[in-house]
Coordinates of C-alpha atoms in Angstrom, one line a residue:
M77 CA -4.8 4.3 -25.9
T78 CA -3.0 1.0 -26.7
I79 CA -4.6 -2.3 -27.6
E80 CA -3.6 -3.7 -24.2
S81 CA -5.2 -0.8 -22.3
L82 CA -8.3 -1.1 -24.4
Y83 CA -8.5 -4.8 -23.5
Q84 CA -8.2 -3.9 -19.8
D85 CA -11.0 -1.3 -20.2
I86 CA -13.3 -3.8 -21.8
M87 CA -12.5 -6.4 -19.1
I88 CA -13.4 -3.9 -16.4
M89 CA -16.7 -3.0 -18.2
C90 CA -17.7 -6.6 -18.6
L91 CA -16.9 -7.4 -14.9
L92 CA -19.0 -4.5 -13.8
L93 CA -21.9 -5.5 -16.2
T94 CA -21.7 -9.0 -14.9
A95 CA -21.9 -7.8 -11.4
G96 CA -24.8 -5.6 -12.3
F97 CA -26.7 -8.4 -13.9
I98 CA -26.1 -10.8 -11.0
I99 CA -27.2 -8.2 -8.4
R100 CA -30.3 -7.3 -10.4
A101 CA -31.2 -11.0 -10.7
Y102 CA -31.3 -11.4 -6.9
V103 CA -32.3 -8.0 -5.6
K104 CA -36.1 -7.6 -6.3
P105 CA -36.4 -3.9 -5.5
L106 CA -34.0 -3.2 -8.3
Q107 CA -36.0 -5.4 -10.7
H108 CA -39.3 -3.6 -9.8
L109 CA -37.6 -0.3 -10.5
F110 CA -36.9 -1.5 -14.0
L111 CA -33.2 -0.6 -13.6
P112 CA -31.1 -2.1 -16.4
A113 CA -28.0 -4.0 -15.3
S114 CA -25.8 -1.3 -17.0
V115 CA -27.1 1.4 -14.6
I116 CA -26.4 -0.8 -11.6
A117 CA -23.0 -1.7 -13.1
G118 CA -22.1 2.0 -13.4
V119 CA -23.1 2.8 -9.8
I120 CA -21.0 -0.2 -8.6
G121 CA -18.0 1.2 -10.5
L122 CA -18.6 4.7 -9.1
I123 CA -18.7 3.4 -5.5
L124 CA -15.8 1.0 -5.8
G125 CA -13.7 3.4 -7.8
Q126 CA -11.1 5.9 -6.7
Q127 CA -13.7 8.7 -6.0
V128 CA -15.4 6.8 -3.2
L129 CA -13.9 3.5 -1.8
G130 CA -10.8 3.3 -3.9
I131 CA -11.0 -0.5 -4.2
I132 CA -10.7 -0.5 -8.0
T133 CA -9.4 2.1 -10.5
I134 CA -11.8 3.4 -13.1
P135 CA -9.8 4.1 -16.2
D136 CA -9.7 7.7 -17.4
S137 CA -10.8 6.5 -20.8
F138 CA -14.3 5.7 -19.4
S139 CA -15.3 9.4 -19.6
S140 CA -14.6 9.5 -23.4
F141 CA -16.6 6.4 -24.4
N142 CA -19.8 8.5 -24.3
G143 CA -19.0 10.6 -27.3
V144 CA -17.5 7.7 -29.4
L145 CA -20.3 5.2 -28.8
M146 CA -23.0 7.8 -29.4
R147 CA -21.7 8.1 -33.0
V148 CA -22.5 4.4 -33.5
I149 CA -25.8 4.6 -31.7
M150 CA -27.1 7.6 -33.6
T151 CA -26.0 6.1 -36.9
C152 CA -27.9 2.9 -36.1
V153 CA -31.0 5.0 -35.3
V154 CA -30.9 6.7 -38.7
L155 CA -29.7 3.9 -40.9
G156 CA -32.4 1.6 -42.1
I157 CA -35.2 4.1 -41.5
S158 CA -36.9 5.9 -44.3
V159 CA -38.3 9.2 -43.2
S160 CA -41.4 9.5 -45.3
A161 CA -44.0 12.2 -45.1
K162 CA -46.3 9.8 -43.3
E163 CA -43.7 9.1 -40.6
M164 CA -43.0 12.8 -40.2
K165 CA -46.7 13.4 -39.6
A166 CA -46.9 10.4 -37.2
H167 CA -44.0 11.6 -35.1
M168 CA -44.4 15.4 -35.4
D169 CA -45.6 15.5 -31.8
Y170 CA -42.2 14.1 -30.8
A171 CA -40.2 16.4 -32.9
L172 CA -42.0 19.6 -31.8
A173 CA -41.6 18.6 -28.1
N174 CA -37.8 18.4 -28.6
I175 CA -37.6 21.7 -30.5
F176 CA -39.8 23.5 -27.9
L177 CA -37.7 22.2 -25.0
Y178 CA -34.5 23.2 -26.7
G179 CA -35.7 26.8 -26.8
A180 CA -37.5 26.7 -23.5
Q181 CA -34.6 25.3 -21.5
M182 CA -32.3 28.0 -23.0
I183 CA -34.7 30.7 -21.9
I184 CA -35.1 29.3 -18.4
G185 CA -31.3 28.8 -18.0
I186 CA -30.6 32.4 -18.9
V187 CA -33.4 33.7 -16.6
L188 CA -32.0 31.7 -13.7
M189 CA -28.5 33.0 -14.4
V190 CA -29.7 36.6 -14.2
L191 CA -31.8 36.0 -11.1
M192 CA -28.9 34.2 -9.3
A193 CA -26.3 36.8 -10.4
P194 CA -25.8 38.1 -6.8
I195 CA -24.6 34.6 -5.6
T196 CA -22.8 33.6 -8.8
A197 CA -20.4 36.4 -9.3
D198 CA -17.3 34.0 -9.6
M199 CA -19.0 31.7 -12.1
P200 CA -18.1 32.0 -15.8
E201 CA -20.0 34.6 -17.8
G202 CA -22.9 33.2 -19.7
W203 CA -23.0 29.9 -17.8
G204 CA -26.8 29.6 -17.9
I205 CA -26.8 28.7 -21.6
L206 CA -24.7 25.6 -20.9
G207 CA -27.7 23.7 -19.5
T208 CA -29.3 23.3 -22.9
F209 CA -26.3 21.7 -24.4
A210 CA -25.6 19.6 -21.3
Y211 CA -29.2 18.3 -21.1
F212 CA -29.6 17.7 -24.8
G213 CA -26.2 16.3 -25.7
S214 CA -24.7 15.4 -22.3
H215 CA -21.0 15.8 -21.7
G216 CA -20.0 15.9 -25.4
S217 CA -22.2 18.8 -26.4
A218 CA -21.5 20.6 -23.0
G219 CA -17.8 20.3 -23.6
A220 CA -18.0 21.6 -27.1
A221 CA -20.1 24.6 -26.1
A222 CA -17.9 25.2 -23.1
A223 CA -14.7 25.1 -25.2
V224 CA -16.1 28.0 -27.3
M225 CA -16.8 30.0 -24.2
E226 CA -13.4 29.3 -22.6
E227 CA -11.6 30.3 -25.8
A228 CA -13.5 33.6 -25.6
G229 CA -12.4 34.1 -21.9
A230 CA -15.1 32.5 -19.8
A231 CA -12.8 30.4 -17.6
G232 CA -14.4 27.5 -15.8
A233 CA -17.1 27.0 -18.4
N234 CA -16.1 23.4 -19.0
S235 CA -16.4 22.5 -15.3
V236 CA -19.8 24.0 -15.1
G237 CA -20.9 22.2 -18.3
M238 CA -19.7 18.9 -16.9
V239 CA -21.6 19.3 -13.6
L240 CA -24.8 20.2 -15.5
A241 CA -24.4 17.2 -17.8
T242 CA -23.8 15.0 -14.8
G243 CA -26.8 16.3 -12.9
G244 CA -28.9 15.9 -16.0
L245 CA -27.7 12.4 -16.4
I246 CA -28.6 11.5 -12.9
W247 CA -32.0 13.2 -13.2
S248 CA -32.8 11.4 -16.4
M249 CA -32.2 8.0 -14.8
V250 CA -33.4 8.5 -11.2
V251 CA -36.5 10.6 -11.9
G252 CA -36.9 9.0 -15.3
M253 CA -37.2 5.5 -13.6
W254 CA -39.7 6.9 -11.1
V255 CA -41.8 8.1 -14.1
V256 CA -41.4 4.7 -15.7
N257 CA -42.8 3.0 -12.6
Y258 CA -45.5 5.5 -12.0
G259 CA -46.6 5.3 -15.6
V260 CA -46.7 1.5 -15.6
K261 CA -48.8 1.5 -12.5
R262 CA -51.2 3.9 -14.1
G263 CA -51.5 1.8 -17.2
W264 CA -49.8 4.2 -19.5
A265 CA -47.2 1.8 -20.9
T266 CA -48.1 0.1 -24.2
F267 CA -46.1 -3.0 -23.9
V268 CA -46.0 -3.6 -20.1
K269 CA -49.5 -3.4 -18.9
N270 CA -49.5 -5.4 -15.7
P271 CA -45.9 -5.8 -14.4
E272 CA -47.1 -7.3 -11.2
K273 CA -48.6 -10.2 -13.2
Q274 CA -45.5 -10.8 -15.3
P275 CA -43.6 -14.1 -14.8
D276 CA -40.4 -14.2 -12.8
Y277 CA -38.1 -14.2 -15.8
F278 CA -39.6 -10.8 -16.8
Y279 CA -38.0 -9.3 -13.8
R280 CA -34.8 -11.3 -13.4
G281 CA -33.8 -11.2 -17.0
L282 CA -32.9 -14.9 -17.8
L283 CA -35.3 -16.2 -20.5
P284 CA -36.5 -19.8 -20.5
D285 CA -35.8 -21.9 -23.5
D286 CA -39.2 -21.4 -25.1
K287 CA -39.0 -17.6 -24.9
R288 CA -35.6 -17.1 -26.5
E289 CA -35.4 -15.4 -29.9
S290 CA -32.7 -14.8 -32.5
L291 CA -30.6 -11.7 -32.2
G292 CA -31.0 -10.9 -35.8
Y293 CA -31.1 -12.4 -39.3
S294 CA -28.3 -13.3 -41.7
T295 CA -28.5 -11.4 -45.0
T296 CA -25.3 -13.1 -46.4
T297 CA -23.5 -16.4 -46.1
S298 CA -20.7 -16.6 -43.6
V299 CA -18.5 -17.9 -46.5
A300 CA -18.7 -14.4 -48.0
I301 CA -18.6 -12.3 -44.9
N302 CA -19.7 -12.6 -41.3
P303 CA -23.3 -11.2 -41.2
L304 CA -22.6 -9.2 -38.0
A305 CA -19.4 -7.7 -39.6
L306 CA -21.4 -6.7 -42.6
Q307 CA -23.9 -4.7 -40.5
L308 CA -21.0 -3.0 -38.7
C309 CA -19.5 -2.2 -42.1
F310 CA -22.7 -0.4 -43.1
I311 CA -22.6 1.7 -39.9
M312 CA -18.9 2.6 -40.4
C313 CA -19.6 3.4 -44.1
A314 CA -22.3 5.8 -43.2
Y315 CA -20.1 7.5 -40.6
A316 CA -17.2 7.7 -43.1
L317 CA -19.4 9.3 -45.6
G318 CA -20.6 12.0 -43.2
Y319 CA -17.0 12.4 -41.9
G320 CA -15.8 13.0 -45.5
I321 CA -18.5 15.5 -46.2
F322 CA -17.7 17.5 -43.1
T323 CA -13.9 17.3 -43.8
V324 CA -14.5 19.1 -47.1
L325 CA -17.0 21.6 -45.7
V326 CA -14.7 22.6 -42.8
K327 CA -12.1 23.8 -45.4
F328 CA -14.7 26.3 -46.7
I329 CA -16.6 26.9 -43.4
P330 CA -14.1 26.6 -40.5
I331 CA -16.8 27.0 -37.8
L332 CA -18.3 23.6 -38.8
S333 CA -15.2 22.0 -37.1
K334 CA -17.1 22.7 -33.8
V335 CA -20.1 20.5 -34.9
N336 CA -20.5 17.4 -32.7
A337 CA -19.1 14.3 -34.5
M338 CA -22.3 12.5 -33.7
L339 CA -23.8 14.4 -36.6
Y340 CA -21.4 12.7 -39.1
G341 CA -23.0 9.2 -38.9
M342 CA -26.5 10.7 -38.9
L343 CA -25.8 12.7 -42.1
G344 CA -24.0 9.8 -43.7
G345 CA -26.9 7.5 -42.9
L346 CA -29.5 9.9 -44.3
I347 CA -27.5 9.8 -47.6
L348 CA -26.4 6.2 -47.7
W349 CA -29.8 4.6 -46.8
P350 CA -31.8 6.3 -49.6
C351 CA -29.1 5.3 -52.1
M352 CA -29.2 1.7 -51.0
R353 CA -33.0 1.7 -51.4
K354 CA -32.8 3.3 -54.8
T355 CA -30.3 0.6 -56.0
K356 CA -32.2 -2.1 -54.2
K357 CA -29.3 -3.0 -51.9
D358 CA -31.3 -2.2 -48.8
K359 CA -32.1 -6.0 -48.5
Y360 CA -28.6 -6.5 -47.2
V361 CA -29.4 -4.4 -44.1
D362 CA -31.0 -6.2 -41.1
K363 CA -32.5 -3.6 -38.8
K364 CA -32.8 -6.2 -36.0
T365 CA -29.0 -6.7 -36.0
L366 CA -28.4 -3.0 -36.1
N367 CA -30.6 -2.7 -33.0
Q368 CA -28.5 -5.3 -31.3
I369 CA -25.3 -3.4 -32.1
N370 CA -27.1 -0.3 -30.9
G371 CA -28.0 -2.0 -27.6
F372 CA -24.5 -3.4 -27.1
C373 CA -23.0 0.1 -27.4
L374 CA -25.8 1.4 -25.1
E375 CA -24.8 -1.0 -22.3
I376 CA -21.2 0.0 -22.4
L377 CA -22.0 3.7 -22.7
I378 CA -24.3 3.7 -19.6
T379 CA -21.9 1.7 -17.6
T380 CA -18.8 3.9 -18.4
S381 CA -20.7 7.2 -18.1
I382 CA -22.1 6.5 -14.6
A383 CA -18.9 4.9 -13.4
S384 CA -16.8 8.0 -14.4
L385 CA -19.1 10.7 -13.0
S386 CA -17.0 13.5 -11.5
L387 CA -18.0 14.0 -7.8
D388 CA -15.5 16.6 -6.7
I389 CA -16.6 19.3 -9.2
V390 CA -20.1 19.2 -7.7
M391 CA -18.9 20.6 -4.5
K392 CA -17.7 24.0 -5.8
Y393 CA -20.8 25.3 -7.6
W394 CA -23.4 23.0 -6.0
L395 CA -26.1 25.4 -5.1
P396 CA -26.7 27.5 -8.3
L397 CA -26.2 24.4 -10.4
L398 CA -28.6 22.3 -8.3
V399 CA -31.2 25.0 -8.7
H400 CA -30.6 25.0 -12.5
I401 CA -30.8 21.2 -12.7
V402 CA -34.0 20.9 -10.6
V403 CA -35.9 23.8 -12.2
C404 CA -35.0 23.0 -15.9
C405 CA -35.3 19.2 -15.6
G406 CA -38.3 19.4 -13.3
L407 CA -40.3 21.7 -15.7
T408 CA -39.1 19.5 -18.6
T409 CA -40.5 16.4 -16.9
L410 CA -43.8 17.9 -16.0
F411 CA -44.3 19.4 -19.5
L412 CA -43.6 16.1 -21.2
I413 CA -46.1 14.1 -19.2
W414 CA -48.8 16.8 -19.7
Y415 CA -48.0 17.4 -23.4
F416 CA -47.9 13.8 -24.7
K417 CA -50.8 12.7 -22.5
K418 CA -52.9 15.6 -23.7
I419 CA -52.3 14.8 -27.4
G420 CA -52.8 11.1 -26.7
N421 CA -51.2 9.7 -29.9
P422 CA -50.3 5.9 -29.9
Q423 CA -47.4 5.0 -27.6
W424 CA -47.4 8.5 -26.1
F425 CA -45.8 7.3 -22.9
E426 CA -42.9 5.7 -24.6
K427 CA -42.4 8.9 -26.6
A428 CA -42.5 10.9 -23.4
L429 CA -39.9 8.7 -21.8
M430 CA -37.6 9.0 -24.9
V431 CA -37.8 12.8 -24.9
L432 CA -37.3 12.9 -21.1
G433 CA -34.1 10.9 -21.3
C434 CA -32.8 12.9 -24.4
C435 CA -33.7 16.3 -23.0
T436 CA -32.2 15.9 -19.5
G437 CA -29.4 13.4 -20.2
A438 CA -28.6 12.1 -23.6
S439 CA -30.1 9.9 -26.4
A440 CA -28.7 6.9 -24.6
N441 CA -30.7 7.7 -21.5
G442 CA -33.9 8.0 -23.6
L443 CA -33.3 4.7 -25.1
A444 CA -32.6 3.2 -21.7
L445 CA -35.9 4.5 -20.3
V446 CA -37.9 3.2 -23.3
R447 CA -36.2 -0.2 -23.0
A448 CA -37.5 -0.4 -19.4
V449 CA -41.1 -0.5 -20.7
D450 CA -40.3 -2.1 -24.1
P451 CA -38.5 -5.4 -23.4
N452 CA -39.0 -6.6 -27.0
S453 CA -38.0 -3.4 -28.8
E454 CA -41.4 -2.9 -30.3
S455 CA -41.8 0.8 -29.6
C456 CA -41.8 3.5 -32.2
A457 CA -39.9 5.9 -29.9
P458 CA -36.4 5.2 -31.5
T459 CA -38.0 5.7 -34.9
A460 CA -39.5 9.0 -33.7
H461 CA -36.1 10.1 -32.5
G462 CA -34.7 9.3 -35.9
V463 CA -37.4 11.4 -37.6
Y464 CA -36.7 14.3 -35.1
N465 CA -33.0 14.1 -35.9
A466 CA -33.7 14.3 -39.6
I467 CA -35.8 17.4 -39.0
F468 CA -33.8 19.2 -36.4
W469 CA -30.3 18.0 -37.2
W470 CA -29.2 21.6 -37.7
N471 CA -29.4 22.3 -33.9
N472 CA -25.8 21.0 -33.8
L473 CA -24.8 24.0 -35.8
L474 CA -26.0 26.2 -33.0
T475 CA -23.5 24.7 -30.5
P476 CA -20.5 26.8 -31.5
I477 CA -22.6 29.9 -32.4
L478 CA -24.9 30.6 -29.4
P479 CA -22.2 30.2 -26.6
A480 CA -20.0 32.8 -28.4
M481 CA -23.0 35.0 -28.9
I482 CA -24.1 35.1 -25.3
L483 CA -20.8 36.5 -24.2
V484 CA -21.6 39.6 -26.3
S485 CA -25.3 39.9 -25.4
I486 CA -28.0 37.7 -24.0
W487 CA -30.7 39.2 -26.2
P488 CA -29.9 37.6 -29.5
V489 CA -29.7 34.3 -27.8
L490 CA -33.0 34.8 -26.1
G491 CA -34.4 35.8 -29.5
V492 CA -33.3 32.5 -31.1
A493 CA -34.6 30.5 -28.2
A494 CA -38.0 32.3 -28.3
L495 CA -38.2 31.7 -32.0
L496 CA -37.7 28.0 -31.5
A497 CA -40.1 27.7 -28.5
G498 CA -42.7 30.0 -29.9
G499 CA -42.7 28.5 -33.4
S500 CA -43.1 25.0 -31.9
V501 CA -46.1 26.1 -29.9
I502 CA -47.8 27.6 -32.9
L503 CA -47.3 24.4 -34.9
M504 CA -48.5 22.4 -31.9
L505 CA -51.7 24.4 -31.9
I506 CA -52.2 24.1 -35.6
L507 CA -51.6 20.3 -35.7
F508 CA -53.0 19.2 -32.4
G509 CA -55.2 22.1 -31.2
R510 CA -58.4 20.5 -32.4
K511 CA -57.6 17.0 -31.3
K512 CA -60.3 15.3 -29.1
K513 CA -59.7 15.3 -25.4

């Protein structure tokens, strides 16, 4: 990609986002659905693009922005957050929900694969396991897992993984936004109690002068360095640290080369931030600015991901894949609402939305759903996600192992999945079993 082509891509993104913002400002049904402008922008790009009307050309590079921007987003989530024992206890409900669903989705996917074997004879062997990686990590993780399977002879695994990731992405936003609206009407949302009583600017998006706030705080003088540039430097330093560690480890453990690059920034952030706190340099970090960088990347990621969805792949394996998507994502959605409501911890609905987006689409989708009911970024859901990643970061190590394992036998994979799901249930009962109804 040249600088000129990157400039053209950014121009198309911004034009789509502008169109999405304008349409949202004047189409009230979209406002009351709490659809962000980035989602609308992505749909506009998909419809106007070469797959439908052919009025504009969506660049091929759009499909690769997801993996790159998620590295920044996940580094921002971890950086600036101290995972103390108190925070782990406060958000253990969130972490256990994710770990349970990781194992449960894997079991359901394999069972569906076996049950539908008579009508899926031409599909790649072991395709049922791809759903877990597609729903938890979207196209990036699905592609990484599929690459392992294709190298082992399961031709077509990548196409299946992309369809499942695309279906999960659509589910996370379409059904997720329905859950958002249903929850708001039932009074479950913490920060949006009465949307029908909100002022007009709440829906349209343009803030009046007396409601405008600063994007962040300057921790240095601009004579020394631009404050925004400094925060970006911290993000890249964390990523570089994680990248360097994995570069060394890969030389001794080659299989680690299959680990999703999103883990680099997370690992680097988990090391860099405690060091900054220990040396009292954490005062240079402004979490509010990091959140703004996070949000900026999120807008681009959602726009490009939706605009570049592949429609032709859906036609080939639509029936078994549709069943897989509806069953896995449907049971995931029902479980989350029941589970978090049953436990009833503070901001349970926001946490449920975050997990719903992350376990059917990607972390970006979870953040988008939470933002729909958290306009001022007050929710603890992103922090809970950071705590979960600190606890369950090693699930990325399973991405290259389990897909190769299932081509040999499904039983070891089912054993790992059952261990994760069953262990989570046991911990849930121990920690929350005696909680008041």
